[in-house]
Amino acid sequence: MDSNNTSKKFKEQLIKNVKKEVKQIMEEAVTRKFVHEESGSITSLCAAVEACLSQGLRRRALGLFKTSSTTALLHKMAKNFEPASIISQKVQEMENTDPNKPITLRRDSMASPRICPCILNRRGSLTWLLFNNEKSVVVSPFRRSSNLAPTQICTCTLNRRSSLTWLLFGNDNDSCATRAASVNSTLTSSITLPNVHPPPLTKKNSAGSGLGPTSITLPKYLWIRLALFEKLLAVIIDHLVQNCSKYYEKDSLVADPDYGSILSSLLVGPCALDYSRTKSHDQFWTDPPADELVQRHRISSGYHTSPPCRTPINYRRNLHATSNDDNQRQTPISAKDYVESLHQNNRVTLLYGKNNVLVLPKDVTEPMAGYLSLHQTASSLIIKWTPNQLMNCHSPGTNQNDHPEIDASDKSQYWDYAMNVNVDEIVYVHCHQQGNDNGGTIVLVAQDGVQQPPIHFPQGGHLLAFLTCLENGLLPHGQLDPPLWPQRGKGKVFPKLRRKGRSQIQDISNDLSSNTEESRDYVFQIISKARHEEFLSRGEEILDSKIWSMPSAANNMLNRVRGHLESSSTNSSTSTSSSLDPVASPLLINIQNTSKDTGDSLQILCETMKKQIISRAFYGWLAYCRHLTTVRTHLSGLVNTVIIDSSDAETGLTKEKWYSFKSDSNLVNDDTKLEIFRLTYFGGVQHDIRKEVWPFLLGHYKFGSTVEEQNAVDSHCKQEYETTMSEWMAVEAIIRQKDRETMAANIAKLSSESTSGGDAPPPTPNNSKVLSQELSNDVFEDNINFSSDEDNPPVVDDTQLEHNADFCDNPTNQTNTKKHIENIPKEIDCDKKSLSSDEGLGKDEVTEKDMTIKKNTSEDTSLYCPTSVIVTTNISQEKTVDNPNDENDKIDSKDNNKTSKLAVDENEGVGGSNHEQRSACISPASSQGGIYPVELVENFGLNVHRIDKDVQRCDRNYPYFTLENLDKLRNIICTYVWDHLEMGYMQGMCDLVAPLLVILDDETLSYSCFCLLMERMSANFPHSGGAMDTHFANMRSLVQILDSEMFELMHENGDFTHFYFCYRWFLLDFKRELLYDDVFTVWETIWAAKEMSSSHFVLFFALALVETYRDIILANHMDFTDIIKFFNEMAEHHDAKTVLSLARNLVLQLQTLIENK
Amino acid sequence: MATRKKVLLKVIILGDSSVGKTSLMNQYVNKKFTNQYKATIGADFLTKEVMVDDRIVTMQIWDTAGQERFQSLGVAFYRGADCCVLVFDVTSPGSFKSLDGWRDEFLIQASPSDPDHFPFVVLGNKVDLDNRAVSTKRAQQWCQSKNGLPYFETSAKEAVNVEQAFKTIARNALAQESDVELYNEFPDQIKLDGGSTDNRSSGSDNCAC
């Protein structure tokens, strides 16, 4: 930055950057409730501002040598400027004492003490910052470990003069000196930092301002950030601008008379926004915005894989889990389930949390430390245990010291160790305590006798604390039996439990092995009241078998835990029965093999269990077979049977490949068709050649057609297009004239109303009648009352109405409002714009067109006998090119409602005479005219008005859509609608045309392609085919069969299995969900998929979207409104590439499943 | 009532396309106006917490597509509405004339228990524009003829009257909420049962697990 280029261009670029970021942030603020403090746009804005401020700073004079930061500048300013000193103070506070402040990650449960929060930028890269003391910052980006030995972490010390020193520390931060390789880095070396820390920081920089030198200024943005949050940034910068001579070189940006003030005024907007970090409690009912959910998810779920990447694995697991007849209980092991270990959120309450709880998972020799937590959801209690390795995966530096052998990429195995147990399924909790203060062990035993790995609590009463929380959590629908303490709430509880347990133990097994003195073991039964009552009603037998399952479970455990004792009193129902003793002590008896009775019972029990196991296995298998059958019957129609190989196709259809296909005879061979589709399907089309390829993909050109044939197709399309266009433009001219009259009439009416003042008469019956009739939302009905000849200025009020009627020489009209006379003025100034776009069109067809119109209209007139007829003579513009102002259309209309006989002759006479009149001066071939039934005009008029409204608003922010191109868009849609008047214009068509027009950049071609696209899409629109319902139904089947957990959620939460939240997706082929570049790729893939894998690829893309966020959706228990909001907010924020590849994978999975016979 | 922690008021905004429904909603909730909105497809909603007579309520404001052919989707969105906002564009008589249709459509689709007294609020939007074509008087007359619906003239662009209008909307919706509270439970439950049994039966067809 010192060797800065002070040219104007550079400054311009800097300002432009700021502008861009400001715009971004303001837009974000419009669409969201507030801007999240962690929003990437803030970082980018800060970077841009920083860049501006650094430019031309008088470092030398101010003593800010070699610094790339402006923080020092702030501190300077703080001396004599109040707002700056506020910020300066905050910055210092933050750097010194509260490292958590600028960044958020809840780490209350984190095991490693030094780890401070992470900064999450827009791409979700994580950079760990360890704030040690005053000014030293440890940057330990994730994945760091792959480059350095795990025992080393990289430290960046930012000393007073802000030069950067990079140190490689040993594990112990305090003894850093020994092995430190110190690199005193100047600015340049800080730029090279991204190479040292490859992925996250590089990404970060690119997400920032794009100005290299600001890259490592993360903490330096801090003051800008804070100033922004405190809404003081604009003031501070303004101060700088005012006092620029003091701080800046003359030729600097800030000192520039224009740029300086531009910069400060640009920032006024962002400073007016509200920035929020996280939700506070008073916002309890306000659901977090989608990006916050996604961010949280990223933070919490272990960064090594981004959520979309992980989902397929997850998903596959789900697919296979269906082979288990009980996949609901097999909670899928995924990062998501542990997200909530870190958070207490709206829906899940954290009841208990303890770190460094040891668990010995299966297949592991040594106990592992992890975070144990107890969560209360609306429906149940959940016990979770997460290995520290997962909890700390953001901080490999500290973490891997414990397990140096474990590579970061290997983390996935830990997900298998992690526990996620629903307390509903737990029947027994076995507790073992060794010694007085040696902690304790808990084993959870499920209904089916399966036991979870033992959980060992560290010493210090944690076991009891956990049990207490568990018992509290069970209330009011369940309880621990025996209860933890008989008189709850009375003093300390632990001794009581001990005493109680001890006394029972002594009662039951006083003479047993001597080590009972040392171990105090308990078995708690978890009783839900519902279950309890159920038992009572079912009677002894079931009761017994249930009770029996307890010792059997305990029996398993005995293999591990010797000298096990039980103190189990049963619930009230059993305690009344005489079997109390056998129930309480079968285990002991089993050990000693003394009691015959219980031995028999055990045998029965074993047999029961054996049966259960066998039947379970059988049902599992059966369920799997059924599942396959279901898949085959319901979903086989959705995918092609042939699986297409994806090899070498990931690169997509590149320019080279495309031209090599074309090279032979300069035409795209029919043989290469499949290969082109294959490449497109797996890799998309290179942007440059889309214009050429799309017409083929859409079927506008046939594969294998020669250039001549293609030209023929083009010219044919052009011809048709222009013919249609001139047809509707004639009608449009009428519509426009009517609009003008309507507007005049309305304004006149308004003014007459306002002049008539308060004593205006109440609406006459006539008037109200008109009102009620005008429900049809018709633009002409106003004319009925208020239109008049141009010679008569439109004066409108209730009396005028009668006058108007009199004018028509037919007083009966007044009662017959529907058949009013329409007086269309003879001379209509055609809209210049629309006509000028007509100019380029072929005039050769005019005569033919003229004839067809006449023919049509004469047919029409016979159809619409009783209604009025408008006769137009439309003069085309051949001669008027020189002088567009002369463009005139002659439109005559006569109403013939007095007599039922059509006044066609007369009208034609008028039209004809006009025609002749015109023909005298204009070439006859150029003239056109026609008779249009009022219905047609009205109908088309309605459509045109809607089209106008929507075209105006279509993608206004996308640079392609200039007025000229919007006009093209409009023409295409009008032409299509004119050809499909029965269907009419439907909102959404604009969105479908727009990408085609952007790529093809040719009106006719876009029109043709749009028609082809609409062959598939039109059925999605309401009232024109039930395709949308079919989509929804298919989605339902897909989700139900492939992700039953998700389906369950959708079903439970107010049942939104109608899938209306996918409506826009299917209606517009995801056009609104994705950014333009992604839309292109996704559309191509959809078109190619028809040939390659599935003609219902949209379904799979939709499914992939849902699955991408499934963890978030499930974790937040989203209901219909949540999910609508989530996806609406996520629009244009999806990672289309990942979703797309997931979608292809889903197709493949389904194909494999179906094929596998 | 007092024990209810959460009051959620569902408000539906209806009206012809491009009368400013999305803009009104965003002006009210986010205090922002931009001319970047596109035609709404499907439905979206925003929530806002407001104080109504010393009570904190959450307004869930639903923005819908303006083209009437998309109203077939309405049922899913209209259900459980506490207030319906009818919007027209004061420069477009057509949009004013459509109000009747929108009102009827809503009453049919949402089928509130007491259609005659269901709270509607009418907003004449875009009063900042010069080419006004629907007079205040005409609009008021219409509102009067429908049991005296509250009428506001607003400008989403210049934030004219938006706050006041939505305050009335919230208040009327809240009144509606407390009215139906007593029998609120029943229709819902019946609906739910119907839906779930229906789906369950189809579920057993499709899914073996």
JSON list of C-alpha atoms in Angstrom, two decimals, chain A residues 369-489:
[
{"chain": "A", "resi": 369, "resn": "ALA", "atom": "CA", "xyz": [-13.37, -37.99, 26.88]},
{"chain": "A", "resi": 370, "resn": "GLY", "atom": "CA", "xyz": [-16.35, -36.15, 25.59]},
{"chain": "A", "resi": 371, "resn": "TYR", "atom": "CA", "xyz": [-19.15, -33.78, 26.30]},
{"chain": "A", "resi": 372, "resn": "LEU", "atom": "CA", "xyz": [-22.24, -35.24, 27.89]},
{"chain": "A", "resi": 373, "resn": "SER", "atom": "CA", "xyz": [-25.43, -33.32, 27.67]},
{"chain": "A", "resi": 374, "resn": "LEU", "atom": "CA", "xyz": [-29.08, -33.78, 28.39]},
{"chain": "A", "resi": 375, "resn": "HIS", "atom": "CA", "xyz": [-31.60, -32.04, 26.22]},
{"chain": "A", "resi": 376, "resn": "GLN", "atom": "CA", "xyz": [-35.27, -31.58, 26.56]},
{"chain": "A", "resi": 377, "resn": "THR", "atom": "CA", "xyz": [-37.23, -31.29, 23.38]},
{"chain": "A", "resi": 378, "resn": "ALA", "atom": "CA", "xyz": [-40.94, -30.88, 23.16]},
{"chain": "A", "resi": 379, "resn": "SER", "atom": "CA", "xyz": [-41.50, -34.58, 22.94]},
{"chain": "A", "resi": 380, "resn": "SER", "atom": "CA", "xyz": [-38.66, -36.22, 24.72]},
{"chain": "A", "resi": 381, "resn": "LEU", "atom": "CA", "xyz": [-35.42, -36.14, 26.59]},
{"chain": "A", "resi": 382, "resn": "ILE", "atom": "CA", "xyz": [-32.24, -36.82, 24.77]},
{"chain": "A", "resi": 383, "resn": "ILE", "atom": "CA", "xyz": [-28.90, -37.80, 26.17]},
{"chain": "A", "resi": 384, "resn": "LYS", "atom": "CA", "xyz": [-25.96, -36.96, 23.99]},
{"chain": "A", "resi": 385, "resn": "TRP", "atom": "CA", "xyz": [-22.32, -37.61, 24.28]},
{"chain": "A", "resi": 386, "resn": "THR", "atom": "CA", "xyz": [-19.88, -36.15, 21.84]},
{"chain": "A", "resi": 387, "resn": "PRO", "atom": "CA", "xyz": [-16.21, -37.01, 21.75]},
{"chain": "A", "resi": 388, "resn": "ASN", "atom": "CA", "xyz": [-13.94, -34.09, 22.40]},
{"chain": "A", "resi": 389, "resn": "GLN", "atom": "CA", "xyz": [-12.40, -34.66, 19.01]},
{"chain": "A", "resi": 390, "resn": "LEU", "atom": "CA", "xyz": [-15.62, -33.56, 17.45]},
{"chain": "A", "resi": 391, "resn": "MET", "atom": "CA", "xyz": [-16.24, -30.78, 19.83]},
{"chain": "A", "resi": 392, "resn": "ASN", "atom": "CA", "xyz": [-12.88, -29.31, 19.16]},
{"chain": "A", "resi": 393, "resn": "CYS", "atom": "CA", "xyz": [-12.49, -29.98, 15.54]},
{"chain": "A", "resi": 394, "resn": "HIS", "atom": "CA", "xyz": [-12.14, -26.30, 14.88]},
{"chain": "A", "resi": 395, "resn": "SER", "atom": "CA", "xyz": [-9.03, -26.18, 16.91]},
{"chain": "A", "resi": 396, "resn": "PRO", "atom": "CA", "xyz": [-6.74, -28.86, 15.76]},
{"chain": "A", "resi": 397, "resn": "GLY", "atom": "CA", "xyz": [-3.86, -27.14, 17.43]},
{"chain": "A", "resi": 398, "resn": "THR", "atom": "CA", "xyz": [-4.78, -27.97, 20.94]},
{"chain": "A", "resi": 399, "resn": "ASN", "atom": "CA", "xyz": [-6.81, -30.92, 20.24]},
{"chain": "A", "resi": 400, "resn": "GLN", "atom": "CA", "xyz": [-4.50, -33.03, 18.32]},
{"chain": "A", "resi": 401, "resn": "ASN", "atom": "CA", "xyz": [-2.00, -32.94, 21.02]},
{"chain": "A", "resi": 402, "resn": "ASP", "atom": "CA", "xyz": [-4.10, -35.42, 22.81]},
{"chain": "A", "resi": 403, "resn": "HIS", "atom": "CA", "xyz": [-4.49, -37.64, 19.83]},
{"chain": "A", "resi": 404, "resn": "PRO", "atom": "CA", "xyz": [-1.67, -36.87, 17.53]},
{"chain": "A", "resi": 405, "resn": "GLU", "atom": "CA", "xyz": [-2.30, -39.99, 15.55]},
{"chain": "A", "resi": 406, "resn": "ILE", "atom": "CA", "xyz": [-5.62, -38.81, 14.39]},
{"chain": "A", "resi": 407, "resn": "ASP", "atom": "CA", "xyz": [-5.79, -36.81, 11.27]},
{"chain": "A", "resi": 408, "resn": "ALA", "atom": "CA", "xyz": [-8.42, -34.19, 10.84]},
{"chain": "A", "resi": 409, "resn": "SER", "atom": "CA", "xyz": [-9.89, -35.92, 7.90]},
{"chain": "A", "resi": 410, "resn": "ASP", "atom": "CA", "xyz": [-10.43, -38.95, 10.01]},
{"chain": "A", "resi": 411, "resn": "LYS", "atom": "CA", "xyz": [-12.92, -37.27, 12.26]},
{"chain": "A", "resi": 412, "resn": "SER", "atom": "CA", "xyz": [-15.78, -39.01, 10.67]},
{"chain": "A", "resi": 413, "resn": "GLN", "atom": "CA", "xyz": [-15.09, -42.12, 12.69]},
{"chain": "A", "resi": 414, "resn": "TYR", "atom": "CA", "xyz": [-15.88, -40.20, 15.83]},
{"chain": "A", "resi": 415, "resn": "TRP", "atom": "CA", "xyz": [-19.37, -39.68, 14.67]},
{"chain": "A", "resi": 416, "resn": "ASP", "atom": "CA", "xyz": [-19.79, -43.37, 15.08]},
{"chain": "A", "resi": 417, "resn": "TYR", "atom": "CA", "xyz": [-18.69, -43.17, 18.68]},
{"chain": "A", "resi": 418, "resn": "ALA", "atom": "CA", "xyz": [-20.90, -40.29, 19.55]},
{"chain": "A", "resi": 419, "resn": "MET", "atom": "CA", "xyz": [-24.04, -41.17, 21.43]},
{"chain": "A", "resi": 420, "resn": "ASN", "atom": "CA", "xyz": [-27.50, -39.89, 20.93]},
{"chain": "A", "resi": 421, "resn": "VAL", "atom": "CA", "xyz": [-30.01, -41.63, 23.11]},
{"chain": "A", "resi": 422, "resn": "ASN", "atom": "CA", "xyz": [-33.64, -40.90, 23.48]},
{"chain": "A", "resi": 423, "resn": "VAL", "atom": "CA", "xyz": [-34.57, -41.37, 27.10]},
{"chain": "A", "resi": 424, "resn": "ASP", "atom": "CA", "xyz": [-37.95, -42.73, 26.05]},
{"chain": "A", "resi": 425, "resn": "GLU", "atom": "CA", "xyz": [-36.18, -45.79, 24.88]},
{"chain": "A", "resi": 426, "resn": "ILE", "atom": "CA", "xyz": [-34.19, -46.25, 28.01]},
{"chain": "A", "resi": 427, "resn": "VAL", "atom": "CA", "xyz": [-35.66, -48.47, 30.62]},
{"chain": "A", "resi": 428, "resn": "TYR", "atom": "CA", "xyz": [-32.87, -48.81, 33.09]},
{"chain": "A", "resi": 429, "resn": "VAL", "atom": "CA", "xyz": [-30.11, -46.66, 34.29]},
{"chain": "A", "resi": 430, "resn": "HIS", "atom": "CA", "xyz": [-27.39, -48.56, 36.05]},
{"chain": "A", "resi": 431, "resn": "CYS", "atom": "CA", "xyz": [-25.15, -46.57, 38.30]},
{"chain": "A", "resi": 432, "resn": "HIS", "atom": "CA", "xyz": [-21.88, -47.68, 39.72]},
{"chain": "A", "resi": 433, "resn": "GLN", "atom": "CA", "xyz": [-19.74, -45.75, 42.09]},
{"chain": "A", "resi": 434, "resn": "GLN", "atom": "CA", "xyz": [-16.33, -46.80, 43.07]},
{"chain": "A", "resi": 435, "resn": "GLY", "atom": "CA", "xyz": [-14.96, -45.43, 46.26]},
{"chain": "A", "resi": 436, "resn": "ASN", "atom": "CA", "xyz": [-16.01, -42.25, 47.84]},
{"chain": "A", "resi": 437, "resn": "ASP", "atom": "CA", "xyz": [-14.86, -39.74, 45.40]},
{"chain": "A", "resi": 438, "resn": "ASN", "atom": "CA", "xyz": [-13.96, -41.60, 42.35]},
{"chain": "A", "resi": 439, "resn": "GLY", "atom": "CA", "xyz": [-16.76, -40.47, 40.17]},
{"chain": "A", "resi": 440, "resn": "GLY", "atom": "CA", "xyz": [-19.24, -42.94, 38.87]},
{"chain": "A", "resi": 441, "resn": "THR", "atom": "CA", "xyz": [-20.34, -44.89, 35.88]},
{"chain": "A", "resi": 442, "resn": "ILE", "atom": "CA", "xyz": [-23.70, -45.03, 34.23]},
{"chain": "A", "resi": 443, "resn": "VAL", "atom": "CA", "xyz": [-24.94, -47.61, 31.82]},
{"chain": "A", "resi": 444, "resn": "LEU", "atom": "CA", "xyz": [-28.12, -46.96, 29.93]},
{"chain": "A", "resi": 445, "resn": "VAL", "atom": "CA", "xyz": [-30.13, -49.99, 29.00]},
{"chain": "A", "resi": 446, "resn": "ALA", "atom": "CA", "xyz": [-32.74, -49.76, 26.33]},
{"chain": "A", "resi": 447, "resn": "GLN", "atom": "CA", "xyz": [-36.07, -51.50, 26.06]},
{"chain": "A", "resi": 448, "resn": "ASP", "atom": "CA", "xyz": [-34.65, -54.23, 23.91]},
{"chain": "A", "resi": 449, "resn": "GLY", "atom": "CA", "xyz": [-31.86, -54.93, 26.31]},
{"chain": "A", "resi": 450, "resn": "VAL", "atom": "CA", "xyz": [-29.21, -53.21, 24.29]},
{"chain": "A", "resi": 451, "resn": "GLN", "atom": "CA", "xyz": [-26.93, -51.23, 26.48]},
{"chain": "A", "resi": 452, "resn": "GLN", "atom": "CA", "xyz": [-25.07, -48.10, 25.69]},
{"chain": "A", "resi": 453, "resn": "PRO", "atom": "CA", "xyz": [-21.37, -47.92, 26.38]},
{"chain": "A", "resi": 454, "resn": "PRO", "atom": "CA", "xyz": [-20.66, -47.06, 30.00]},
{"chain": "A", "resi": 455, "resn": "ILE", "atom": "CA", "xyz": [-20.44, -43.38, 30.75]},
{"chain": "A", "resi": 456, "resn": "HIS", "atom": "CA", "xyz": [-17.89, -42.53, 33.37]},
{"chain": "A", "resi": 457, "resn": "PHE", "atom": "CA", "xyz": [-18.28, -39.28, 35.26]},
{"chain": "A", "resi": 458, "resn": "PRO", "atom": "CA", "xyz": [-15.34, -37.55, 36.80]},
{"chain": "A", "resi": 459, "resn": "GLN", "atom": "CA", "xyz": [-15.34, -37.29, 40.52]},
{"chain": "A", "resi": 460, "resn": "GLY", "atom": "CA", "xyz": [-17.26, -34.62, 42.32]},
{"chain": "A", "resi": 461, "resn": "GLY", "atom": "CA", "xyz": [-20.90, -35.48, 42.37]},
{"chain": "A", "resi": 462, "resn": "HIS", "atom": "CA", "xyz": [-21.45, -35.16, 38.67]},
{"chain": "A", "resi": 463, "resn": "LEU", "atom": "CA", "xyz": [-23.19, -38.46, 38.49]},
{"chain": "A", "resi": 464, "resn": "LEU", "atom": "CA", "xyz": [-25.78, -37.39, 40.94]},
{"chain": "A", "resi": 465, "resn": "ALA", "atom": "CA", "xyz": [-26.14, -34.02, 39.32]},
{"chain": "A", "resi": 466, "resn": "PHE", "atom": "CA", "xyz": [-26.81, -35.76, 36.07]},
{"chain": "A", "resi": 467, "resn": "LEU", "atom": "CA", "xyz": [-29.39, -38.05, 37.63]},
{"chain": "A", "resi": 468, "resn": "THR", "atom": "CA", "xyz": [-31.04, -35.11, 39.28]},
{"chain": "A", "resi": 469, "resn": "CYS", "atom": "CA", "xyz": [-31.32, -33.33, 35.99]},
{"chain": "A", "resi": 470, "resn": "LEU", "atom": "CA", "xyz": [-32.58, -36.46, 34.35]},
{"chain": "A", "resi": 471, "resn": "GLU", "atom": "CA", "xyz": [-35.24, -36.91, 36.94]},
{"chain": "A", "resi": 472, "resn": "ASN", "atom": "CA", "xyz": [-36.30, -33.32, 36.65]},
{"chain": "A", "resi": 473, "resn": "GLY", "atom": "CA", "xyz": [-36.43, -33.70, 32.93]},
{"chain": "A", "resi": 474, "resn": "LEU", "atom": "CA", "xyz": [-38.65, -36.72, 33.17]},
{"chain": "A", "resi": 475, "resn": "LEU", "atom": "CA", "xyz": [-41.27, -34.84, 35.09]},
{"chain": "A", "resi": 476, "resn": "PRO", "atom": "CA", "xyz": [-44.17, -34.64, 34.86]},
{"chain": "A", "resi": 477, "resn": "HIS", "atom": "CA", "xyz": [-44.81, -37.60, 32.62]},
{"chain": "A", "resi": 478, "resn": "GLY", "atom": "CA", "xyz": [-42.17, -39.86, 33.91]},
{"chain": "A", "resi": 479, "resn": "GLN", "atom": "CA", "xyz": [-40.01, -40.52, 36.89]},
{"chain": "A", "resi": 480, "resn": "LEU", "atom": "CA", "xyz": [-37.05, -42.43, 38.10]},
{"chain": "A", "resi": 481, "resn": "ASP", "atom": "CA", "xyz": [-37.83, -45.42, 40.15]},
{"chain": "A", "resi": 482, "resn": "PRO", "atom": "CA", "xyz": [-36.75, -45.48, 42.85]},
{"chain": "A", "resi": 483, "resn": "PRO", "atom": "CA", "xyz": [-36.93, -41.74, 43.08]},
{"chain": "A", "resi": 484, "resn": "LEU", "atom": "CA", "xyz": [-33.65, -40.09, 43.78]},
{"chain": "A", "resi": 485, "resn": "TRP", "atom": "CA", "xyz": [-34.70, -38.67, 47.01]},
{"chain": "A", "resi": 486, "resn": "PRO", "atom": "CA", "xyz": [-37.93, -39.38, 48.76]},
{"chain": "A", "resi": 487, "resn": "GLN", "atom": "CA", "xyz": [-38.42, -35.90, 50.11]},
{"chain": "A", "resi": 488, "resn": "ARG", "atom": "CA", "xyz": [-37.50, -33.79, 47.25]},
{"chain": "A", "resi": 489, "resn": "GLY", "atom": "CA", "xyz": [-36.29, -30.33, 47.88]}
]
